[in-house]
Structures are given as C-alpha cells and as structure tokens.
mmCIF file of C-alpha atoms and ligand atoms in Angstrom:
data_model
loop_
_atom_site.group_PDB
_atom_site.id
_atom_site.type_symbol
_atom_site.label_atom_id
_atom_site.label_comp_id
_atom_site.label_asym_id
_atom_site.label_seq_id
_atom_site.Cartn_x
_atom_site.Cartn_y
_atom_site.Cartn_z
ATOM 1 C CA MET A 1 80.771 107.653 100.423
ATOM 2 C CA SER A 2 81.265 107.718 96.677
ATOM 3 C CA ASN A 3 80.499 110.849 94.663
ATOM 4 C CA TYR A 4 80.417 109.107 91.311
ATOM 5 C CA ARG A 5 77.054 108.474 89.634
ATOM 6 C CA PHE A 6 76.395 106.014 86.800
ATOM 7 C CA ASN A 7 72.638 105.898 86.204
ATOM 8 C CA ASP A 8 72.742 102.736 84.089
ATOM 9 C CA LEU A 9 73.752 100.682 87.150
ATOM 10 C CA LYS A 10 70.519 101.283 89.079
ATOM 11 C CA ASP A 11 68.689 98.054 90.094
ATOM 12 C CA LYS A 12 71.436 95.768 88.742
ATOM 13 C CA VAL A 13 72.128 92.721 90.917
ATOM 14 C CA CYS A 14 75.751 92.353 91.995
ATOM 15 C CA VAL A 15 77.524 89.497 93.754
ATOM 16 C CA ILE A 16 80.745 90.475 95.474
ATOM 17 C CA THR A 17 82.925 87.784 97.027
ATOM 18 C CA GLY A 18 85.063 88.835 99.989
ATOM 19 C CA GLY A 19 82.565 91.680 100.196
ATOM 20 C CA ALA A 20 83.047 92.064 103.948
ATOM 21 C CA GLY A 21 86.745 92.900 103.517
ATOM 22 C CA VAL A 22 88.227 96.372 103.591
ATOM 23 C CA LEU A 23 88.374 96.902 99.815
ATOM 24 C CA GLY A 24 85.156 94.923 99.290
ATOM 25 C CA LYS A 25 83.208 97.195 101.626
ATOM 26 C CA ALA A 26 84.407 100.340 99.832
ATOM 27 C CA MET A 27 83.304 98.799 96.526
ATOM 28 C CA CYS A 28 79.899 97.925 98.037
ATOM 29 C CA GLU A 29 79.416 101.536 99.137
ATOM 30 C CA ALA A 30 80.095 102.887 95.632
ATOM 31 C CA LEU A 31 77.600 100.400 94.202
ATOM 32 C CA ALA A 32 74.943 101.093 96.842
ATOM 33 C CA VAL A 33 75.081 104.837 96.127
ATOM 34 C CA ASN A 34 74.284 103.950 92.525
ATOM 35 C CA GLY A 35 71.261 101.824 93.457
ATOM 36 C CA VAL A 36 72.871 98.424 92.820
ATOM 37 C CA LYS A 37 71.354 95.491 94.752
ATOM 38 C CA LEU A 38 74.110 93.676 96.631
ATOM 39 C CA ALA A 39 74.760 90.066 97.584
ATOM 40 C CA ILE A 40 77.740 90.363 99.921
ATOM 41 C CA LEU A 41 79.416 86.949 100.042
ATOM 42 C CA ASP A 42 82.084 86.118 102.574
ATOM 43 C CA ILE A 43 83.415 83.118 104.442
ATOM 44 C CA ASN A 44 82.745 85.162 107.551
ATOM 45 C CA LEU A 45 78.938 85.433 107.803
ATOM 46 C CA GLU A 46 78.998 87.774 110.794
ATOM 47 C CA SER A 47 81.107 90.360 108.917
ATOM 48 C CA ALA A 48 79.079 89.947 105.704
ATOM 49 C CA THR A 49 75.822 90.520 107.608
ATOM 50 C CA ALA A 50 77.253 93.518 109.439
ATOM 51 C CA VAL A 51 78.374 95.165 106.170
ATOM 52 C CA ALA A 52 75.032 94.357 104.499
ATOM 53 C CA ASN A 53 73.073 95.828 107.423
ATOM 54 C CA GLU A 54 75.203 98.969 107.453
ATOM 55 C CA ILE A 55 74.807 99.428 103.694
ATOM 56 C CA SER A 56 71.060 98.840 103.573
ATOM 57 C CA SER A 57 70.427 101.215 106.479
ATOM 58 C CA GLN A 58 72.666 103.924 105.008
ATOM 59 C CA TYR A 59 71.702 103.747 101.329
ATOM 60 C CA ASN A 60 68.449 103.326 99.474
ATOM 61 C CA THR A 61 69.126 99.813 98.190
ATOM 62 C CA VAL A 62 68.936 96.148 99.161
ATOM 63 C CA ALA A 63 72.004 94.378 100.566
ATOM 64 C CA VAL A 64 72.158 90.840 101.939
ATOM 65 C CA GLY A 65 75.061 89.120 103.660
ATOM 66 C CA ILE A 66 75.568 85.486 102.607
ATOM 67 C CA GLU A 67 78.047 82.906 103.875
ATOM 68 C CA ALA A 68 79.977 81.249 101.035
ATOM 69 C CA ASN A 69 83.397 79.747 100.492
ATOM 70 C CA VAL A 70 84.869 80.693 97.098
ATOM 71 C CA LEU A 71 86.760 77.377 97.079
ATOM 72 C CA GLU A 72 83.636 75.215 97.328
ATOM 73 C CA LYS A 73 81.368 75.046 94.284
ATOM 74 C CA VAL A 74 78.469 73.609 96.290
ATOM 75 C CA SER A 75 78.571 76.530 98.677
ATOM 76 C CA LEU A 76 78.593 78.987 95.729
ATOM 77 C CA GLU A 77 75.682 77.220 94.062
ATOM 78 C CA ALA A 78 73.657 77.443 97.268
ATOM 79 C CA ALA A 79 74.451 81.168 97.410
ATOM 80 C CA ALA A 80 73.390 81.561 93.744
ATOM 81 C CA ALA A 81 69.998 79.981 94.485
ATOM 82 C CA GLN A 82 69.488 82.264 97.489
ATOM 83 C CA ILE A 83 70.442 85.351 95.440
ATOM 84 C CA LYS A 84 68.038 84.453 92.636
ATOM 85 C CA ALA A 85 65.212 84.041 95.132
ATOM 86 C CA GLU A 86 65.947 87.194 97.136
ATOM 87 C CA LEU A 87 67.398 89.665 94.613
ATOM 88 C CA GLY A 88 66.773 88.255 91.111
ATOM 89 C CA ALA A 89 69.105 87.279 88.262
ATOM 90 C CA ILE A 90 72.740 88.321 88.566
ATOM 91 C CA ASP A 91 74.152 91.139 86.361
ATOM 92 C CA ILE A 92 77.556 91.759 87.964
ATOM 93 C CA LEU A 93 80.200 89.605 89.639
ATOM 94 C CA ILE A 94 83.116 91.092 91.561
ATOM 95 C CA ASN A 95 85.721 88.494 92.552
ATOM 96 C CA GLY A 96 87.032 90.275 95.647
ATOM 97 C CA ALA A 97 87.993 87.386 97.950
ATOM 98 C CA GLY A 98 91.748 86.894 98.103
ATOM 99 C CA GLY A 99 94.829 87.631 100.099
ATOM 100 C CA ASN A 100 98.169 86.405 101.363
ATOM 101 C CA SER A 101 99.017 84.491 104.535
ATOM 102 C CA PRO A 102 102.068 84.197 106.817
ATOM 103 C CA ALA A 103 101.982 80.443 105.997
ATOM 104 C CA ALA A 104 103.012 81.223 102.393
ATOM 105 C CA THR A 105 105.569 83.916 103.209
ATOM 106 C CA SER A 106 109.326 83.302 103.410
ATOM 107 C CA LYS A 107 111.236 85.003 106.221
ATOM 108 C CA LEU A 108 114.154 85.961 103.983
ATOM 109 C CA GLU A 109 113.886 88.304 101.009
ATOM 110 C CA MET A 110 116.983 86.959 99.249
ATOM 111 C CA LEU A 111 119.611 84.301 99.757
ATOM 112 C CA ASP A 112 123.237 85.403 99.852
ATOM 113 C CA GLU A 113 126.573 84.207 101.205
ATOM 114 C CA ASN A 114 125.689 85.380 104.754
ATOM 115 C CA ASN A 115 122.487 83.374 105.155
ATOM 116 C CA LEU A 116 123.004 80.197 103.153
ATOM 117 C CA ASP A 117 122.734 78.297 106.454
ATOM 118 C CA GLN A 118 119.119 79.509 106.857
ATOM 119 C CA LEU A 119 117.495 77.643 103.971
ATOM 120 C CA GLU A 120 114.436 76.903 106.132
ATOM 121 C CA ASP A 121 113.688 80.654 106.178
ATOM 122 C CA SER A 122 113.934 80.916 102.393
ATOM 123 C CA PHE A 123 112.112 79.579 99.351
ATOM 124 C CA TYR A 124 113.391 76.102 100.271
ATOM 125 C CA GLY A 125 111.517 76.087 103.575
ATOM 126 C CA LEU A 126 108.127 77.214 102.236
ATOM 127 C CA SER A 127 105.234 75.069 103.444
ATOM 128 C CA MET A 128 103.493 73.492 100.448
ATOM 129 C CA ASP A 129 100.262 73.503 102.398
ATOM 130 C CA GLY A 130 100.487 77.265 102.904
ATOM 131 C CA PHE A 131 101.498 77.758 99.265
ATOM 132 C CA ASP A 132 98.558 75.706 97.973
ATOM 133 C CA LYS A 133 96.054 77.536 100.178
ATOM 134 C CA VAL A 134 97.126 81.014 99.067
ATOM 135 C CA PHE A 135 97.380 80.038 95.403
ATOM 136 C CA ALA A 136 93.940 78.416 95.509
ATOM 137 C CA LEU A 137 92.245 81.278 97.346
ATOM 138 C CA ASN A 138 93.431 83.806 94.778
ATOM 139 C CA PHE A 139 93.140 81.753 91.574
ATOM 140 C CA LYS A 140 90.563 79.008 92.059
ATOM 141 C CA GLY A 141 88.652 81.445 94.284
ATOM 142 C CA THR A 142 88.140 83.594 91.173
ATOM 143 C CA LEU A 143 87.641 80.734 88.717
ATOM 144 C CA LEU A 144 84.846 78.918 90.591
ATOM 145 C CA PRO A 145 82.628 81.965 91.317
ATOM 146 C CA SER A 146 83.057 82.977 87.652
ATOM 147 C CA MET A 147 81.692 79.550 86.634
ATOM 148 C CA VAL A 148 78.742 79.724 88.986
ATOM 149 C CA PHE A 149 77.655 83.376 88.900
ATOM 150 C CA THR A 150 77.898 84.173 85.171
ATOM 151 C CA LYS A 151 75.203 81.670 84.154
ATOM 152 C CA ASP A 152 72.409 84.246 84.613
ATOM 153 C CA MET A 153 74.408 86.663 82.455
ATOM 154 C CA LEU A 154 74.452 84.109 79.618
ATOM 155 C CA ASP A 155 70.644 84.076 79.699
ATOM 156 C CA LYS A 156 70.487 87.890 79.728
ATOM 157 C CA LYS A 157 73.213 88.215 77.054
ATOM 158 C CA ASP A 158 74.624 90.961 79.268
ATOM 159 C CA GLY A 159 76.891 91.127 82.296
ATOM 160 C CA VAL A 160 80.207 92.212 83.739
ATOM 161 C CA VAL A 161 82.871 90.370 85.731
ATOM 162 C CA ILE A 162 85.561 92.261 87.656
ATOM 163 C CA ASN A 163 88.577 90.382 89.003
ATOM 164 C CA ILE A 164 90.994 91.790 91.556
ATOM 165 C CA SER A 165 94.669 91.522 90.661
ATOM 166 C CA SER A 166 97.672 93.187 92.329
ATOM 167 C CA MET A 167 101.008 94.886 91.613
ATOM 168 C CA ASN A 168 102.501 91.415 92.198
ATOM 169 C CA ALA A 169 101.075 90.374 88.835
ATOM 170 C CA TYR A 170 103.553 92.691 87.070
ATOM 171 C CA ARG A 171 106.605 92.547 89.354
ATOM 172 C CA PRO A 172 106.521 89.961 92.163
ATOM 173 C CA LEU A 173 107.289 91.233 95.640
ATOM 174 C CA THR A 174 109.885 89.354 97.664
ATOM 175 C CA LYS A 175 108.725 86.765 100.231
ATOM 176 C CA ILE A 176 105.295 85.997 98.723
ATOM 177 C CA PRO A 177 105.698 83.707 95.700
ATOM 178 C CA ALA A 178 102.286 81.987 95.939
ATOM 179 C CA TYR A 179 100.371 85.274 96.104
ATOM 180 C CA SER A 180 102.471 86.743 93.273
ATOM 181 C CA ALA A 181 102.003 83.733 91.001
ATOM 182 C CA ALA A 182 98.283 83.612 91.713
ATOM 183 C CA LYS A 183 97.764 87.301 90.972
ATOM 184 C CA ALA A 184 99.740 86.987 87.715
ATOM 185 C CA SER A 185 97.339 84.179 86.830
ATOM 186 C CA ILE A 186 94.418 86.555 87.449
ATOM 187 C CA ASN A 187 95.606 88.915 84.693
ATOM 188 C CA ASN A 188 96.006 85.951 82.350
ATOM 189 C CA PHE A 189 92.638 84.433 83.275
ATOM 190 C CA THR A 190 90.945 87.826 82.836
ATOM 191 C CA GLU A 191 92.207 87.914 79.251
ATOM 192 C CA TRP A 192 91.326 84.267 78.652
ATOM 193 C CA LEU A 193 87.775 84.477 79.975
ATOM 194 C CA SER A 194 87.139 87.812 78.242
ATOM 195 C CA VAL A 195 87.868 86.144 74.889
ATOM 196 C CA HIS A 196 85.872 83.019 75.739
ATOM 197 C CA LEU A 197 82.794 85.096 76.617
ATOM 198 C CA ALA A 198 83.254 88.028 74.220
ATOM 199 C CA ARG A 199 80.324 86.999 71.979
ATOM 200 C CA THR A 200 77.941 86.309 74.856
ATOM 201 C CA GLY A 201 77.514 89.923 75.985
ATOM 202 C CA ILE A 202 79.625 89.357 79.113
ATOM 203 C CA ARG A 203 82.679 91.586 79.632
ATOM 204 C CA VAL A 204 85.555 90.531 81.904
ATOM 205 C CA ASN A 205 88.074 93.054 83.250
ATOM 206 C CA ALA A 206 90.278 93.436 86.305
ATOM 207 C CA ILE A 207 91.574 96.084 88.676
ATOM 208 C CA ALA A 208 95.119 95.846 90.026
ATOM 209 C CA PRO A 209 95.226 97.797 93.294
ATOM 210 C CA GLY A 210 98.551 99.206 94.415
ATOM 211 C CA PHE A 211 99.147 99.224 98.166
ATOM 212 C CA PHE A 212 96.284 99.708 100.567
ATOM 213 C CA LEU A 213 96.774 98.964 104.262
ATOM 214 C CA THR A 214 94.290 96.159 105.048
ATOM 215 C CA ASN A 215 94.006 92.969 107.125
ATOM 216 C CA GLN A 216 95.711 90.743 104.557
ATOM 217 C CA ASN A 217 98.982 92.753 104.454
ATOM 218 C CA ARG A 218 99.074 94.599 107.779
ATOM 219 C CA PHE A 219 101.426 91.962 109.261
ATOM 220 C CA LEU A 220 103.992 92.736 106.546
ATOM 221 C CA LEU A 221 103.678 96.508 106.398
ATOM 222 C CA THR A 222 103.299 97.599 110.026
ATOM 223 C CA ASP A 223 104.851 96.534 113.323
ATOM 224 C CA GLU A 224 102.252 94.614 115.345
ATOM 225 C CA LYS A 225 103.307 96.237 118.650
ATOM 226 C CA THR A 226 104.100 99.834 117.708
ATOM 227 C CA GLY A 227 101.908 100.247 114.605
ATOM 228 C CA GLU A 228 104.910 101.938 112.905
ATOM 229 C CA LEU A 229 105.737 101.125 109.276
ATOM 230 C CA THR A 230 108.119 98.187 108.809
ATOM 231 C CA ASP A 231 111.139 98.525 106.481
ATOM 232 C CA ARG A 232 108.950 96.893 103.825
ATOM 233 C CA GLY A 233 106.200 99.455 104.432
ATOM 234 C CA HIS A 234 108.747 102.283 104.027
ATOM 235 C CA LYS A 235 110.088 100.700 100.826
ATOM 236 C CA ILE A 236 106.600 100.572 99.329
ATOM 237 C CA ILE A 237 105.941 104.223 100.075
ATOM 238 C CA ALA A 238 109.355 105.132 98.620
ATOM 239 C CA ASN A 239 108.444 103.229 95.440
ATOM 240 C CA THR A 240 104.995 104.775 95.089
ATOM 241 C CA PRO A 241 105.522 108.059 93.230
ATOM 242 C CA MET A 242 102.473 109.615 94.933
ATOM 243 C CA GLY A 243 104.185 108.865 98.279
ATOM 244 C CA LYS A 244 101.277 107.239 100.145
ATOM 245 C CA PHE A 245 99.117 104.117 100.519
ATOM 246 C CA GLY A 246 95.839 104.107 98.613
ATOM 247 C CA LYS A 247 92.524 104.666 100.372
ATOM 248 C CA PRO A 248 89.890 101.978 99.668
ATOM 249 C CA GLU A 249 87.676 104.699 98.103
ATOM 250 C CA ASP A 250 90.359 105.220 95.442
ATOM 251 C CA LEU A 251 89.105 102.053 93.712
ATOM 252 C CA GLN A 252 85.522 103.277 93.366
ATOM 253 C CA GLY A 253 85.774 105.397 90.199
ATOM 254 C CA THR A 254 87.591 102.696 88.219
ATOM 255 C CA LEU A 255 85.161 100.029 89.405
ATOM 256 C CA LEU A 256 82.060 102.005 88.388
ATOM 257 C CA PHE A 257 83.569 102.897 85.010
ATOM 258 C CA LEU A 258 84.345 99.232 84.259
ATOM 259 C CA LEU A 259 80.823 98.181 85.270
ATOM 260 C CA SER A 260 78.937 100.843 83.354
ATOM 261 C CA GLU A 261 78.092 101.292 79.690
ATOM 262 C CA ALA A 262 80.835 103.918 79.597
ATOM 263 C CA SER A 263 83.247 100.979 79.073
ATOM 264 C CA ALA A 264 80.960 98.971 76.735
ATOM 265 C CA PHE A 265 83.765 98.178 74.241
ATOM 266 C CA ILE A 266 86.373 97.310 76.904
ATOM 267 C CA THR A 267 87.044 93.691 77.796
ATOM 268 C CA GLY A 268 90.131 91.708 78.825
ATOM 269 C CA ILE A 269 92.069 94.543 80.465
ATOM 270 C CA THR A 270 93.534 95.094 83.924
ATOM 271 C CA ILE A 271 93.687 98.669 85.197
ATOM 272 C CA PRO A 272 96.316 99.508 87.837
ATOM 273 C CA VAL A 273 95.100 101.855 90.602
ATOM 274 C CA ASP A 274 98.442 102.310 92.266
ATOM 275 C CA GLY A 275 99.665 105.884 92.745
ATOM 276 C CA GLY A 276 102.203 105.262 89.967
ATOM 277 C CA PHE A 277 103.918 102.207 91.565
ATOM 278 C CA ASN A 278 103.814 100.157 88.372
ATOM 279 C CA ALA A 279 105.217 102.964 86.246
ATOM 280 C CA TYR A 280 108.205 103.693 88.505
ATOM 281 C CA SER A 281 111.577 102.013 88.002
ATOM 282 C CA GLY A 282 112.777 103.139 91.432
ATOM 283 C CA VAL A 283 115.297 105.521 89.861
HETATM 284 P P1 NAD B 1 90.568 91.684 103.370
HETATM 285 O O1 NAD B 1 91.302 90.609 104.085
HETATM 286 O O2 NAD B 1 90.134 92.900 104.105
HETATM 287 O O3 NAD B 1 89.290 91.078 102.617
HETATM 288 C C1 NAD B 1 89.238 89.785 102.073
HETATM 289 C C2 NAD B 1 87.869 89.175 102.404
HETATM 290 O O4 NAD B 1 87.801 87.887 101.778
HETATM 291 C C3 NAD B 1 87.677 88.950 103.903
HETATM 292 O O5 NAD B 1 86.450 89.520 104.332
HETATM 293 C C4 NAD B 1 87.680 87.426 104.057
HETATM 294 O O6 NAD B 1 86.839 86.951 105.105
HETATM 295 C C5 NAD B 1 87.172 86.986 102.692
HETATM 296 N N1 NAD B 1 87.582 85.608 102.373
HETATM 297 C C6 NAD B 1 88.774 85.008 102.643
HETATM 298 N N2 NAD B 1 88.744 83.722 102.241
HETATM 299 C C7 NAD B 1 87.526 83.512 101.693
HETATM 300 C C8 NAD B 1 86.897 82.373 101.103
HETATM 301 N N3 NAD B 1 87.543 81.197 100.996
HETATM 302 N N4 NAD B 1 85.641 82.512 100.648
HETATM 303 C C9 NAD B 1 84.977 83.686 100.755
HETATM 304 N N5 NAD B 1 85.506 84.790 101.316
HETATM 305 C C10 NAD B 1 86.763 84.701 101.779
HETATM 306 O O7 NAD B 1 91.538 92.072 102.145
HETATM 307 P P2 NAD B 1 91.482 93.257 101.091
HETATM 308 O O8 NAD B 1 92.775 93.963 101.195
HETATM 309 O O9 NAD B 1 90.200 94.015 101.170
HETATM 310 O O10 NAD B 1 91.583 92.403 99.745
HETATM 311 C C11 NAD B 1 90.555 92.311 98.782
HETATM 312 C C12 NAD B 1 91.187 91.870 97.458
HETATM 313 O O11 NAD B 1 92.111 92.862 96.998
HETATM 314 C C13 NAD B 1 92.001 90.571 97.556
HETATM 315 O O12 NAD B 1 91.863 89.840 96.357
HETATM 316 C C14 NAD B 1 93.429 91.074 97.661
HETATM 317 O O13 NAD B 1 94.355 90.113 97.245
HETATM 318 C C15 NAD B 1 93.365 92.262 96.728
HETATM 319 N N6 NAD B 1 94.432 93.262 96.874
HETATM 320 C C16 NAD B 1 94.600 93.947 98.035
HETATM 321 C C17 NAD B 1 95.613 94.903 98.111
HETATM 322 C C18 NAD B 1 95.854 95.701 99.356
HETATM 323 O O14 NAD B 1 96.800 96.514 99.348
HETATM 324 N N7 NAD B 1 95.079 95.537 100.386
HETATM 325 C C19 NAD B 1 96.431 95.133 97.012
HETATM 326 C C20 NAD B 1 96.227 94.419 95.845
HETATM 327 C C21 NAD B 1 95.210 93.488 95.788
#
C-alpha cells in the first residue's frame, strides 16, 4: 500500500506492460491508490487477471487484465482497441515488461589462464537465440508499446511514458551481456524519444531500479535448493551502500513523481532507485 498522494493523477488511464510482475504489481498499487484506471498487460493472462481483480477489489478504481505480447505489434494494437473501449483514451504508459533469462547468461564471469579450455561456458558459447530474445524483450519490448500506446497522447497533447532501465545500463554486470546492452539502450532511447516528442506534450523518463529480488533474477541471486544468497547475491549486497535489496514499494514515490505535474518540466532523464549502488565505487 502506497502512502503517497498525487491528486492530479485521479481518473487518468494507464497502460502498464509486464504489469503482473513483481515490480509491476507494486507500481499498479501506487497508481490505484491515486485513482488511476489500469490496463494491466502481460503475456500471462492468468496473472494479469489475478492482479487486476485484486487491485479492483482492494482499491476504488477500475483495473483490467489484458493478454498482450510486447514483441507483437498486432497484439498491442488489439489491446489498445480494448483499452479505448473499456477505459477510454490512454494518458500514461509504463513499459514494465522485461527481464533476463538463463539462455542469455554465461556460466563464467571472466576468462583467465585457468579456464581457457571452457570457452563454451564463456562469451564464446552464448546462444544467439537466447541473446536475441533477451535483447528484444527489453529493447523492442519498450519500443513497440511506445509506438502503439502514445497515439492517444498525441491527440490529447498530454501524456507520460515511463521506461524501466537497470543498474546494468551504467555498469554491466558479469554474465548477462544481452540484458546489459538492452538496458543501456533503454537510457539512450528514453533520451531520444523525449526529444522527439518534447513539443507534443508527451514526457518520456525512466527509472533504473537497483536490486530487487524477483522472478527474473532469483536464479542468479539465491540458491534454488536452500534459498540462501549465492556469492553473486552477497556481492550485490556488499556493493549496495544501504546494505539490502530494494522492496518493490521503494519504486512507488519516484514513479508517482515522474507521472505527476510535480515533474512537468522533466523529460529525458533516468532516475536510479538503488540504495546507492550506482554511486559506490566498491572502495
Ligand atoms: P517479473 O519477471 O516479476 O515481471 C516481468 C513481467 O513481464 C512478468 O509478469 C512477465 O510475464 C511479463 N512479460 C515477459 N515477457 C513478456 C512479453 N513478451 N510481453 C508481455 N509481458 C511479458 O520481473 P520484475 O523484476 O518485476 O521486472 C520488471 C522490470 O524491471 C523489467 O523490465 C526488469 O528488467 C526491470 N528490473 C528489475 C530489477 C530487479 O531487481 N528485479 C532491477 C532492474 C530492472
């Protein structure tokens, strides 16, 4: 439950992709408290419907779960038509769908003289299929919904887009080159689109979450059997000056600020919400 109130958001219509995910759901809750009408898009209809039902029964607003694939324009256009009919013209787009996959993750962090015989476990053995899927989900999966869901905003001469970046955009983490490259492209695209749309009344900004334990990174940060932190999980905590993972609710204040009139002259920026990770050199 979010405690932050921004009265100017009441009755706005928001589309959130990946809205059934862990961070997406926390963002939906903050919006619902503020009276925003929600179209919760996800590739997983069951989860999207479950989140929408929970939100509409708990808060005094409308929420609908809609199946859509952020990589298929036709599927997004069908969702846009449904949203217009059920909720009205779109004011806000949150590009929340994204994530990494084991198929785009190298086993080795670095190559050195002791493991040069294990090239298959390094950069050289990465599956191009896995790489393409992760890059597309995070980059094209932001680009396409931005094309489809900002059209209403052009008509209204008003609207806000929020993209979701990552710490990988600033300093890539080992093992996950596709995810890192794609998230770096999100910061760049946020700047590019903000300039392209600056005179239309549409603002485009991004949030770069630090480390939050969710489905997309659990396999890297915790041991599947014991649930204990992996070495990588410990390293992340050691490099986060606040000494902990973020809670999904930690994104809510920044999100609401970037959506509201309080940030009316802000466009083209990415705000880290990271417990100090990005500021810390490790020394
Ligand atoms: P999550 O896996 O809980 O949520 C992602 C959601 O996206 C899921 O509900 C999934 O079904 C949906 N999705 C996947 N592919 C899709 C597609 N093709 N079309 C539509 N929906 C699709 O992950 P999360 O941690 O809540 O991540 C949300 C966003 O935050 C992602 O962009 C992620 O990269 C980013 N992020 C997460 C962290 C973290 O620490 N968890 C850190 C930085 C950035």
